[in-house]
mmCIF file of N, CA, C and O in Angstrom:
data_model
loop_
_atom_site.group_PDB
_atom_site.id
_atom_site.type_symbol
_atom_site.label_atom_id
_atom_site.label_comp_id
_atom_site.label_asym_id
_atom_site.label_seq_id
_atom_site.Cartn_x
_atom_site.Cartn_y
_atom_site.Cartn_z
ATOM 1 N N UNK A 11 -53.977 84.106 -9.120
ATOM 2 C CA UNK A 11 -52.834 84.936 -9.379
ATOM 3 C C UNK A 11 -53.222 86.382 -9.126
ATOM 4 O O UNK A 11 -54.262 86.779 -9.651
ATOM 5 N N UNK A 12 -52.576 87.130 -8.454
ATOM 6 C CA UNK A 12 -52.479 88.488 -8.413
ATOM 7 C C UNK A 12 -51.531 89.598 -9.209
ATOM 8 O O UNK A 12 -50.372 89.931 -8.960
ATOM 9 N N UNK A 13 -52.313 89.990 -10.116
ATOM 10 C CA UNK A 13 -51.434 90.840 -11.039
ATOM 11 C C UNK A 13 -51.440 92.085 -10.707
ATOM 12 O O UNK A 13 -52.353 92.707 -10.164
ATOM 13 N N UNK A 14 -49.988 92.606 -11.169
ATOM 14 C CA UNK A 14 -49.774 94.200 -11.124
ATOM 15 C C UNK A 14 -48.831 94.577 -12.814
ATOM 16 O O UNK A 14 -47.760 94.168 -13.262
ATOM 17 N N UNK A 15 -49.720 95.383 -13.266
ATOM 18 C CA UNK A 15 -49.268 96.361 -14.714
ATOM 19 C C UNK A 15 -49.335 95.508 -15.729
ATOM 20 O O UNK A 15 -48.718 95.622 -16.788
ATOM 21 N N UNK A 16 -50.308 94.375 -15.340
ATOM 22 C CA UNK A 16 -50.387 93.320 -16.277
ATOM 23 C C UNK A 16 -49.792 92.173 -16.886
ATOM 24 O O UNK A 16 -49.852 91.466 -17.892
ATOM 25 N N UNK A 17 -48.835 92.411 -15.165
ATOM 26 C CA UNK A 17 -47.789 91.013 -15.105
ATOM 27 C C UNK A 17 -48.323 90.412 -13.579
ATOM 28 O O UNK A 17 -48.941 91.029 -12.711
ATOM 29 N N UNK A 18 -47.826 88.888 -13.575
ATOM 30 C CA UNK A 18 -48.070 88.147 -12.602
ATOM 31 C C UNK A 18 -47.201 88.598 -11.765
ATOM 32 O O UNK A 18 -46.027 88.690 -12.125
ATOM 33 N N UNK A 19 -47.626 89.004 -10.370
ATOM 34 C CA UNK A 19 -46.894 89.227 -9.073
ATOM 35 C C UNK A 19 -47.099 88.198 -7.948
ATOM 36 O O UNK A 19 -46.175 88.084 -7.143
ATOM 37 N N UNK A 20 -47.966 87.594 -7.823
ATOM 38 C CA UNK A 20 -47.998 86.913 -6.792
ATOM 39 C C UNK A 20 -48.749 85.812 -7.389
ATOM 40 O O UNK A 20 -49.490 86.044 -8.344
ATOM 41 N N UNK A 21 -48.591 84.313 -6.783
ATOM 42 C CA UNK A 21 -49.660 83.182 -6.962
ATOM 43 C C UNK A 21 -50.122 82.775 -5.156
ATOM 44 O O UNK A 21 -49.340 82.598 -4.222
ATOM 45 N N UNK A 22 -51.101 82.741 -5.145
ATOM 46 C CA UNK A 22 -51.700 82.404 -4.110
ATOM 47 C C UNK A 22 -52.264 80.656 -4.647
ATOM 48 O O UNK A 22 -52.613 80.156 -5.717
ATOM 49 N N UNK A 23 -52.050 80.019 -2.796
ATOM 50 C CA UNK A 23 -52.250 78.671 -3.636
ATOM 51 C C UNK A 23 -52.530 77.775 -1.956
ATOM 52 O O UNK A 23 -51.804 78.200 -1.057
ATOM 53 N N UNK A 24 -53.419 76.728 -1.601
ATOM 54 C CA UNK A 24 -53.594 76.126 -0.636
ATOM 55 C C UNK A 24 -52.123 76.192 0.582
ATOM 56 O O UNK A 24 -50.970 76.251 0.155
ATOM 57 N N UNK A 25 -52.400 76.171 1.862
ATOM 58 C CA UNK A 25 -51.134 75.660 2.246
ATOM 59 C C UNK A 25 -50.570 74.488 2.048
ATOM 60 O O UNK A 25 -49.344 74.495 2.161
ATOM 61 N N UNK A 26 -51.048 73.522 1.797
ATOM 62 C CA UNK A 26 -50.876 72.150 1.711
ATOM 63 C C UNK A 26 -49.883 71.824 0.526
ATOM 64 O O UNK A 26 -48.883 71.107 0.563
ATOM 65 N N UNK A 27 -50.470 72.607 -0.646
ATOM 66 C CA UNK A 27 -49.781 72.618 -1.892
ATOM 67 C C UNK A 27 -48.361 73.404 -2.073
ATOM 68 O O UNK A 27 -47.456 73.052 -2.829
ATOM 69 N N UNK A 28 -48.364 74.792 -1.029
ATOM 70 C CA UNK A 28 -47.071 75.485 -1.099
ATOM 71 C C UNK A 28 -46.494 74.875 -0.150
ATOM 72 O O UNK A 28 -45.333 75.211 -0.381
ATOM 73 N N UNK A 29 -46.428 74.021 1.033
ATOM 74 C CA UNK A 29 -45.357 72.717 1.915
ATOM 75 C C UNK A 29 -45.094 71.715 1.061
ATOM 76 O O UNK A 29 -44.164 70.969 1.365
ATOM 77 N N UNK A 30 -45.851 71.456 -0.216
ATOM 78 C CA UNK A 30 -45.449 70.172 -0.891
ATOM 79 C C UNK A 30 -44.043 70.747 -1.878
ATOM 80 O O UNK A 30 -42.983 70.295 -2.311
ATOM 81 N N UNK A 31 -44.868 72.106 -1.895
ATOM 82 C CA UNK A 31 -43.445 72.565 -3.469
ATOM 83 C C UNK A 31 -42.590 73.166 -2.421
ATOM 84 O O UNK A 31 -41.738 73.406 -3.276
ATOM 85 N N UNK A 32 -42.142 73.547 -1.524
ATOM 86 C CA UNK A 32 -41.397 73.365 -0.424
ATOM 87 C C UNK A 32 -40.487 72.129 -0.552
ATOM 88 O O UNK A 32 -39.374 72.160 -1.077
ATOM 89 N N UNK A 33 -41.065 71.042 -0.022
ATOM 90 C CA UNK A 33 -40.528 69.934 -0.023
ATOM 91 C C UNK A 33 -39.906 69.354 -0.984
ATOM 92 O O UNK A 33 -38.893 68.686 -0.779
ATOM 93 N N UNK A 34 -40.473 69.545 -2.272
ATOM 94 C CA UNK A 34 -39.786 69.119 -3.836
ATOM 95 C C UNK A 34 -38.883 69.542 -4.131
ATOM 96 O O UNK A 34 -37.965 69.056 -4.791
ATOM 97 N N UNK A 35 -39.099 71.297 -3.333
ATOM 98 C CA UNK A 35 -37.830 71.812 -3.787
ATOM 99 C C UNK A 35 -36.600 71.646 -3.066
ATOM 100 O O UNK A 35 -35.743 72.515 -3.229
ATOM 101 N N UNK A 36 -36.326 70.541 -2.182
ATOM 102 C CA UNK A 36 -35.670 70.366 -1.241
ATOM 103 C C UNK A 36 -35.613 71.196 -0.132
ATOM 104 O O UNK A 36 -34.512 71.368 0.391
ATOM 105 N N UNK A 37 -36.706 71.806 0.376
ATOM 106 C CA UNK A 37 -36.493 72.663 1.783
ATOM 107 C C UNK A 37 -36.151 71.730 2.742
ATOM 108 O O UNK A 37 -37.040 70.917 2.995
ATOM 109 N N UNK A 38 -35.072 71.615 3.369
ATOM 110 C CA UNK A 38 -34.474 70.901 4.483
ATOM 111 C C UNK A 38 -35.120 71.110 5.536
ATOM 112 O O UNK A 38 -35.227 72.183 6.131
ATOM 113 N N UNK A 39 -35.749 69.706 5.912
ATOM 114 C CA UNK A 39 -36.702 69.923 6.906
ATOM 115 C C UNK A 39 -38.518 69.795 6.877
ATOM 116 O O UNK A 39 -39.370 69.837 7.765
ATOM 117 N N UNK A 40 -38.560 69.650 5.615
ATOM 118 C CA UNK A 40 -39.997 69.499 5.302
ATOM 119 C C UNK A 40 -41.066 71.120 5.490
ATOM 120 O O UNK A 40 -41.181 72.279 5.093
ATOM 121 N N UNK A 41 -41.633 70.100 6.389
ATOM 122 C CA UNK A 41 -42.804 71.937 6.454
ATOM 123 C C UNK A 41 -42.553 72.558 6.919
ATOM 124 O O UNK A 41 -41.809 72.115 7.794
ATOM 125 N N UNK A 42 -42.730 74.051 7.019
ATOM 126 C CA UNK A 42 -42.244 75.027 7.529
ATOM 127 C C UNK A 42 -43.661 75.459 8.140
ATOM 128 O O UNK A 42 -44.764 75.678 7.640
ATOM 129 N N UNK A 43 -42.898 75.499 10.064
ATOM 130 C CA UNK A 43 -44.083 75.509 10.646
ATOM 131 C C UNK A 43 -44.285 77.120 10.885
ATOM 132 O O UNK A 43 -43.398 77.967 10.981
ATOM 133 N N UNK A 44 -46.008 77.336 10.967
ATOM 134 C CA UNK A 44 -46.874 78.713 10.695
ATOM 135 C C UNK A 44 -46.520 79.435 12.344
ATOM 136 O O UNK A 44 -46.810 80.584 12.680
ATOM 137 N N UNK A 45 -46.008 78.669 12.972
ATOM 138 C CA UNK A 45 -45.675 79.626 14.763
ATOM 139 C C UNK A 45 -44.234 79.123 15.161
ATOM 140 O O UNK A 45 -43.908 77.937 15.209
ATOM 141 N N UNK A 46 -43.444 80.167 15.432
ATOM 142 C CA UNK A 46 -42.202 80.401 15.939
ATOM 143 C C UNK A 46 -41.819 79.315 16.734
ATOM 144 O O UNK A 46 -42.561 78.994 17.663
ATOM 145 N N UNK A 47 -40.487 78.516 16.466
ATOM 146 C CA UNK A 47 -40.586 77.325 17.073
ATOM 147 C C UNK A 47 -40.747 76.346 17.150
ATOM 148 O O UNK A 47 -39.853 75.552 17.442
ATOM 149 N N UNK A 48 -42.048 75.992 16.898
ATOM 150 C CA UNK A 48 -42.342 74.703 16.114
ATOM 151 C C UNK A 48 -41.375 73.974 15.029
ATOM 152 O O UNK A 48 -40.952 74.538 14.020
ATOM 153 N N UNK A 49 -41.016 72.271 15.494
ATOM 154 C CA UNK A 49 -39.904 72.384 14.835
ATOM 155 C C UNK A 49 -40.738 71.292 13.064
ATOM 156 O O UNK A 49 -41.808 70.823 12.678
ATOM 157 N N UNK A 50 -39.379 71.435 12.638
ATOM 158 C CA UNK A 50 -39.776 71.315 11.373
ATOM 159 C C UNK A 50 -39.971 69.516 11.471
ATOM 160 O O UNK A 50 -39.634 68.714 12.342
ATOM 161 N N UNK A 51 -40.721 69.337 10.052
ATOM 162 C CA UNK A 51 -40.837 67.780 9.828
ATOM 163 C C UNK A 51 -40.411 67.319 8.213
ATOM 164 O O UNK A 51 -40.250 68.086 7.263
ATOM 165 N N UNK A 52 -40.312 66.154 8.218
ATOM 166 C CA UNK A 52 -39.807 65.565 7.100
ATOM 167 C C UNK A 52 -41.443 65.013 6.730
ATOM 168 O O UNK A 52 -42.474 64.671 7.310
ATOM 169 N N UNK A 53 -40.922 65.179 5.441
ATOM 170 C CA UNK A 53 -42.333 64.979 4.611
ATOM 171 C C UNK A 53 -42.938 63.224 4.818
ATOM 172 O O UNK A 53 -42.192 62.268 5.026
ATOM 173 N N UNK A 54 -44.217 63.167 4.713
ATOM 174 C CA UNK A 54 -44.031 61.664 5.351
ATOM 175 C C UNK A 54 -44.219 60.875 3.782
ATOM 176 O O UNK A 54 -44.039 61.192 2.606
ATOM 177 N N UNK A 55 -44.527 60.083 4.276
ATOM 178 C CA UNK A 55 -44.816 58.806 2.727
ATOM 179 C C UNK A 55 -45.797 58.981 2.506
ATOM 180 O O UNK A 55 -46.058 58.843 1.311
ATOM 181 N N UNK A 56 -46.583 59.250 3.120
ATOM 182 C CA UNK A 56 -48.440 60.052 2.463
ATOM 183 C C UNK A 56 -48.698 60.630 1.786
ATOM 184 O O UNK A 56 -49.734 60.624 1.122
ATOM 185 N N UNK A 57 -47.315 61.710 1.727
ATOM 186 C CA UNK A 57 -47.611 62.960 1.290
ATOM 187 C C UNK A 57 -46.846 62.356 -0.718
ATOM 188 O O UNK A 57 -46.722 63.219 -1.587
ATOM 189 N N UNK A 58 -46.583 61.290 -0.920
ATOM 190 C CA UNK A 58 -45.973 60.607 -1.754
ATOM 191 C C UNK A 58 -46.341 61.539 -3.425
ATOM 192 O O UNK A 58 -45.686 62.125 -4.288
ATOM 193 N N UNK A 59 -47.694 61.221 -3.167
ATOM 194 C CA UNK A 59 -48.363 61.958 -4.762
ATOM 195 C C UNK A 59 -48.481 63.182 -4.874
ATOM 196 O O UNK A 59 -48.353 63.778 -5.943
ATOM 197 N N UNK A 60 -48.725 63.676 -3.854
ATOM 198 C CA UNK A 60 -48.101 65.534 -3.778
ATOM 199 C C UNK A 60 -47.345 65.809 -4.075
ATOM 200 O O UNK A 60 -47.184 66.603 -5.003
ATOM 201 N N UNK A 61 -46.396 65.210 -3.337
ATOM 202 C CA UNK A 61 -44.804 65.446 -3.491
ATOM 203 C C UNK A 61 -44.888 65.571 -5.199
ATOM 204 O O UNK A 61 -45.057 66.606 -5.843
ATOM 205 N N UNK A 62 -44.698 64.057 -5.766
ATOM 206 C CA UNK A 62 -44.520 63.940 -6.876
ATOM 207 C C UNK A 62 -45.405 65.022 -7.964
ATOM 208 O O UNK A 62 -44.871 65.443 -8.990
ATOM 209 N N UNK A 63 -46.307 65.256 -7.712
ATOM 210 C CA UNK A 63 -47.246 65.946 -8.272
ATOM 211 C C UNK A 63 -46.427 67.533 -8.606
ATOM 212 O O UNK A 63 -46.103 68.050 -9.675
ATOM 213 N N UNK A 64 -46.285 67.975 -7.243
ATOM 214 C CA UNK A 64 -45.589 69.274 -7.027
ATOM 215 C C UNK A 64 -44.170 69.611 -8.142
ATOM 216 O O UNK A 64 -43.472 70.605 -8.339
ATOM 217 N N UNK A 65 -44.199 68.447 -8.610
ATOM 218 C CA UNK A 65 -42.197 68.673 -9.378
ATOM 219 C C UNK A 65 -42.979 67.729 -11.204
ATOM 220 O O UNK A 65 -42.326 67.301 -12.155
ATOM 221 N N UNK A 66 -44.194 67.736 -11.044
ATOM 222 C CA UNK A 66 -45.054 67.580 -12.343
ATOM 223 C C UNK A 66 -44.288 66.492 -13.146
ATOM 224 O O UNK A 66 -43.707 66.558 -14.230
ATOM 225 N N UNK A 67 -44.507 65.270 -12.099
ATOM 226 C CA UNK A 67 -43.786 64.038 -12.532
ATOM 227 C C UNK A 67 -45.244 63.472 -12.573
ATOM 228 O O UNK A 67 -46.105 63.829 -11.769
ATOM 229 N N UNK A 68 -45.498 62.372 -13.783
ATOM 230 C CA UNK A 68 -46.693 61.561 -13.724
ATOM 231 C C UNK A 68 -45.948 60.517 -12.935
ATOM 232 O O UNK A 68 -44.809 60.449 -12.472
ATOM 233 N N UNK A 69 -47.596 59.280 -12.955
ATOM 234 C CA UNK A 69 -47.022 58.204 -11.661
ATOM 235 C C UNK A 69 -45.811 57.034 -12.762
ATOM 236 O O UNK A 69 -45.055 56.201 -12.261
ATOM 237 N N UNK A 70 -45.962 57.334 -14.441
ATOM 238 C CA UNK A 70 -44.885 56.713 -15.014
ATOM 239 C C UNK A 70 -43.490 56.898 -14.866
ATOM 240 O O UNK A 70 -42.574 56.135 -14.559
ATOM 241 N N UNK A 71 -43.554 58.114 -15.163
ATOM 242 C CA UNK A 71 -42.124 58.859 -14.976
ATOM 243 C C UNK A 71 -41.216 58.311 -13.653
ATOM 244 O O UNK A 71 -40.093 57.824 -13.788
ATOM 245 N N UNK A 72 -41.929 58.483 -12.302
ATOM 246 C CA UNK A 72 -41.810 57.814 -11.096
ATOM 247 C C UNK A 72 -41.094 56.832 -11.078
ATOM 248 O O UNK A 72 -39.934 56.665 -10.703
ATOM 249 N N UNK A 73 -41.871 56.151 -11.520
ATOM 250 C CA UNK A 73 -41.557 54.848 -11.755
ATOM 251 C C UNK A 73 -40.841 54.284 -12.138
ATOM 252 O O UNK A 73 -40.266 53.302 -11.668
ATOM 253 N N UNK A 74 -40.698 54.963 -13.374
ATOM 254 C CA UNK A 74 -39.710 54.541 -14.036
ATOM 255 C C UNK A 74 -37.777 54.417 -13.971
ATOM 256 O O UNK A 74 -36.937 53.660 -14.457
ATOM 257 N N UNK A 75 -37.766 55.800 -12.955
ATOM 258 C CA UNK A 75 -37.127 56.555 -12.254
ATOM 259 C C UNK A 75 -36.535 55.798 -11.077
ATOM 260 O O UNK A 75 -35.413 55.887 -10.578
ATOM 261 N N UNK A 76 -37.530 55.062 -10.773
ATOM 262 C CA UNK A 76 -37.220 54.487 -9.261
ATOM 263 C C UNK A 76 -36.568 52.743 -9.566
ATOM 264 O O UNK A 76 -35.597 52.219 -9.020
ATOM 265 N N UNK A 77 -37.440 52.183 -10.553
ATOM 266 C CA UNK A 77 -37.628 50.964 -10.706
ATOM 267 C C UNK A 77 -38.459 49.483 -10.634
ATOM 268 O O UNK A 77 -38.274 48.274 -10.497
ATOM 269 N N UNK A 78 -39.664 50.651 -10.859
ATOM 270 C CA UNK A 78 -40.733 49.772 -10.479
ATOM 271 C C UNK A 78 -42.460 50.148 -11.096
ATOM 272 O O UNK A 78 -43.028 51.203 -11.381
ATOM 273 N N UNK A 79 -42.735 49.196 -11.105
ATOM 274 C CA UNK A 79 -44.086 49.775 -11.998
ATOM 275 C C UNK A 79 -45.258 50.650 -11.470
ATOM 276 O O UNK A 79 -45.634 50.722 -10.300
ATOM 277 N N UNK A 80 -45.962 51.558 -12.974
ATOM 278 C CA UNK A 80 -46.715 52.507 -12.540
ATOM 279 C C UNK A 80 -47.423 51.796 -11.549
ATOM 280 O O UNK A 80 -47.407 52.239 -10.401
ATOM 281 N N UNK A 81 -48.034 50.777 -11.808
ATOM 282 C CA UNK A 81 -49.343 50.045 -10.847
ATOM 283 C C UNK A 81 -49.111 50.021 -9.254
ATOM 284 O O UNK A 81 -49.905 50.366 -8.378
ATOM 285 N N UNK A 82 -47.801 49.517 -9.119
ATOM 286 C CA UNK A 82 -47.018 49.591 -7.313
ATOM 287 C C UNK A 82 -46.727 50.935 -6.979
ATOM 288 O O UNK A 82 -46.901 51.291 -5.813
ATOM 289 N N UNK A 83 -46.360 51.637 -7.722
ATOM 290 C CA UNK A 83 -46.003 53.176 -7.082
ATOM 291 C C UNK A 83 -47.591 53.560 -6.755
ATOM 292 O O UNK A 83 -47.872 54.049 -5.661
ATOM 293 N N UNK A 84 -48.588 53.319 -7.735
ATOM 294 C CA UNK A 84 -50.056 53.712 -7.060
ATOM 295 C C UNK A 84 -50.546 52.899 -5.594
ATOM 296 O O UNK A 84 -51.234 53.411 -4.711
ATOM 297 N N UNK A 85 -50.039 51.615 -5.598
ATOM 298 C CA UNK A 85 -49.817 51.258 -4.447
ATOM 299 C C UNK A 85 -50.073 52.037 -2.831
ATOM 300 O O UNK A 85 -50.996 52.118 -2.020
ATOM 301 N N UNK A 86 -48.074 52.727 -2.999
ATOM 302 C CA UNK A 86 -47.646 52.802 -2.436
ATOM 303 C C UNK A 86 -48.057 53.854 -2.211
ATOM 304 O O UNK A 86 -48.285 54.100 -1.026
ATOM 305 N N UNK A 87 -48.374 55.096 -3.401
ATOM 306 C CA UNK A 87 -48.987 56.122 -3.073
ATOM 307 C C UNK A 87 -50.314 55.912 -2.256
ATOM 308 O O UNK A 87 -50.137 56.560 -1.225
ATOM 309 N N UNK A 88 -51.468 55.366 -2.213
ATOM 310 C CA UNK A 88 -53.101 55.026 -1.849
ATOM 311 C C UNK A 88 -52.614 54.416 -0.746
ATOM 312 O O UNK A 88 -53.513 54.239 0.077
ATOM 313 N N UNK A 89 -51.363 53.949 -0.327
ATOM 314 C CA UNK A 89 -50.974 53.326 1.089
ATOM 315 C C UNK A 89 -51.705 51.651 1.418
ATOM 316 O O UNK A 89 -51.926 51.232 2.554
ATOM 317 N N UNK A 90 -51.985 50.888 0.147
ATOM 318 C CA UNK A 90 -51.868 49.984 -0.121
ATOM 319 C C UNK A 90 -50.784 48.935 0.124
ATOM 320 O O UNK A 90 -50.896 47.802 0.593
ATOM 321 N N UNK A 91 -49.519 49.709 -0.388
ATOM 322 C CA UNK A 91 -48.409 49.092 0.249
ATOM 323 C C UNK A 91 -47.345 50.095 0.941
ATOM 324 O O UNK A 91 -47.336 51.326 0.945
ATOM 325 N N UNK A 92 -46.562 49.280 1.454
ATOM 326 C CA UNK A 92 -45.418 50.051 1.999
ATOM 327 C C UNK A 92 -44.007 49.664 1.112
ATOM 328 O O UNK A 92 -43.720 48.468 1.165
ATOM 329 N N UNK A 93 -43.225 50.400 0.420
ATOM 330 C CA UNK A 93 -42.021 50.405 0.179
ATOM 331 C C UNK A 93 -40.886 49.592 0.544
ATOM 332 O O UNK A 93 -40.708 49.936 1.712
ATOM 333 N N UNK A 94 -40.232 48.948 0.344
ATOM 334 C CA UNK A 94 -39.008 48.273 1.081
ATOM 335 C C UNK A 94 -38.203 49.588 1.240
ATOM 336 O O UNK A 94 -38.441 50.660 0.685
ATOM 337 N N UNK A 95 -37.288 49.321 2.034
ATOM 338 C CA UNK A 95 -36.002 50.698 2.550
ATOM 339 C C UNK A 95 -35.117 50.993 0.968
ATOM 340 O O UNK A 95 -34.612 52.078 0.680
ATOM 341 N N UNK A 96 -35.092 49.867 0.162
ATOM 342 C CA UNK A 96 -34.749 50.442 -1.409
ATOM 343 C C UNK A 96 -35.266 50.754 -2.281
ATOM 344 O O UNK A 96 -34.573 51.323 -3.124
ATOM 345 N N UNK A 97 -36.527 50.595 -2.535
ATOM 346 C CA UNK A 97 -37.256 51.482 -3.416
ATOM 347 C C UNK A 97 -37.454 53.056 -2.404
ATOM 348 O O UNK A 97 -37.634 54.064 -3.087
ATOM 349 N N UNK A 98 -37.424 53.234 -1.009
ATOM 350 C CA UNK A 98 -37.830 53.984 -0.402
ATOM 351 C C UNK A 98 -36.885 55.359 -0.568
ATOM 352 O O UNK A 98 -37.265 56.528 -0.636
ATOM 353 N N UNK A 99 -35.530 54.821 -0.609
ATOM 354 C CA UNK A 99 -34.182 55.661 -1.122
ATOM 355 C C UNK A 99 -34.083 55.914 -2.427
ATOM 356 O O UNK A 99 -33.669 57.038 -2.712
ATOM 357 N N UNK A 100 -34.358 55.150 -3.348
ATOM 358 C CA UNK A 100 -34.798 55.234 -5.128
ATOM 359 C C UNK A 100 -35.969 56.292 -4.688
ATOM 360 O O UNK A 100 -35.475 57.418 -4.628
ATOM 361 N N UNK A 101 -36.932 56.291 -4.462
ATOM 362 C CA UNK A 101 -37.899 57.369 -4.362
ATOM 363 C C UNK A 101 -37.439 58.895 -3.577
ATOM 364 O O UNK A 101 -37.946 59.955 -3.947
ATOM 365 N N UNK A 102 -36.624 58.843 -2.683
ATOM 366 C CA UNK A 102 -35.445 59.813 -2.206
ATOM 367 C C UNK A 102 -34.813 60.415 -3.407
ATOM 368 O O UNK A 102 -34.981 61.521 -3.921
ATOM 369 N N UNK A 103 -34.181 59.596 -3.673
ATOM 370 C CA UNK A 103 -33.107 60.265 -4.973
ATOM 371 C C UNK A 103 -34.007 60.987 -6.025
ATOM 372 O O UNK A 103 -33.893 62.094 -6.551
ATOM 373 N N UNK A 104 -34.581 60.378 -6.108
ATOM 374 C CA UNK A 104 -35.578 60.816 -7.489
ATOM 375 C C UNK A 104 -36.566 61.920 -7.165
ATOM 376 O O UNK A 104 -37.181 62.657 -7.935
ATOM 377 N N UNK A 105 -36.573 61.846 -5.613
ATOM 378 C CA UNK A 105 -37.617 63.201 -5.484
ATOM 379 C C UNK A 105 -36.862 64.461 -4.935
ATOM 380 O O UNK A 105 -37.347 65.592 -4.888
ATOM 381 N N UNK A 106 -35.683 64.123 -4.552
ATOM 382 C CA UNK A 106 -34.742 65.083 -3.666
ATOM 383 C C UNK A 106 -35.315 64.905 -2.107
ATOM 384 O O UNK A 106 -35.250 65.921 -1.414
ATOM 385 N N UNK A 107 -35.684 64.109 -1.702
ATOM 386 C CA UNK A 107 -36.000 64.031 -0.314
ATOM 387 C C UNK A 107 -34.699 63.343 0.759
ATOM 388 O O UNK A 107 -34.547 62.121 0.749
ATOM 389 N N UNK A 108 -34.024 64.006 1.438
ATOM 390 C CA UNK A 108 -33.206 63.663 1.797
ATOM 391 C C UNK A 108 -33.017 62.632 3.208
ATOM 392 O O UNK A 108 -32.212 61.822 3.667
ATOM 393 N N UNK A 109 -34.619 63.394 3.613
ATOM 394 C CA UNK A 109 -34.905 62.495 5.209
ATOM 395 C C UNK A 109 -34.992 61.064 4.572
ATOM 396 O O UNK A 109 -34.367 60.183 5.163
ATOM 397 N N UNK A 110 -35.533 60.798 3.694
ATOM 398 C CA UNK A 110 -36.474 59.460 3.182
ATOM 399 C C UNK A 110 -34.694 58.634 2.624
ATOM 400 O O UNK A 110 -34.790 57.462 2.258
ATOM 401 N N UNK A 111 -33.836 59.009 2.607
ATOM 402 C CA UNK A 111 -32.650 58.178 2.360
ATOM 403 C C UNK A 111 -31.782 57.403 3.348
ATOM 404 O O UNK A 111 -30.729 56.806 3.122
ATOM 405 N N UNK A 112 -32.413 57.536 4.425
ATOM 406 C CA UNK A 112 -31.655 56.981 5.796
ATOM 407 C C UNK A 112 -32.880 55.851 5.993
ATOM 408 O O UNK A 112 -34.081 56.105 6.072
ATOM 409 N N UNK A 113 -32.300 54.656 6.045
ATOM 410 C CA UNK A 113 -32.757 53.248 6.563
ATOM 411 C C UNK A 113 -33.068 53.783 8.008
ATOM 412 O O UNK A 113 -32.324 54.274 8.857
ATOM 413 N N UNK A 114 -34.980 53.417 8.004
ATOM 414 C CA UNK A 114 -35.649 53.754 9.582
ATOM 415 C C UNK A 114 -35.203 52.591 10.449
ATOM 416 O O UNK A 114 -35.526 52.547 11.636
#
């Protein structure tokens, strides 16, 4: 954190981590690319525990949220498994991800 007059002015923080709270926060479009142009992306399913992490949901809460147990959402997060297209939209709704709600 960078302070001025003994208040917080700025947080400095990985890039990785400020595209995830980006994404949580619904930035349309996913990452926001660092050179003019470059077009934007939707967050992928990798990025699953970040995501979630970023909006300070444990892997219960998730879960619980979605419909399915902590143990499979770790799953799905470690890329163990893959999602069906309805838990994949339950995980949409629940994270605000809007790309992830359209059947691939």
């Amino acid at each position: 954190m960078i302070m001025r007059d003994g208040q917080v002015e700025y947080a400095v923080l990985p890039w990785a981590d400020y595209q995830a709270l980006l994404r949580a926060a619904g930035w349309e479009g996913g990452e926001v690319s660092e050179a003019p142009g470059r077009p934007m992306v939707a967050p992928s399913l990798a990025e699953l525990a970040t995501l979630r992490e970023a909006q300070n949901m444990s892997q219960e809460q998730l879960a619980r949220a979605v419909g399915i147990s902590p143990s499979y959402l770790d799953m799905i997060e470690t890329g163990e498994r893959q999602p069906d297209s309805a838990i994949q939209r339950a995980l949409a709704r629940a994270l605000g991800i809007v790309e992830w709600e359209v059947d691939s």
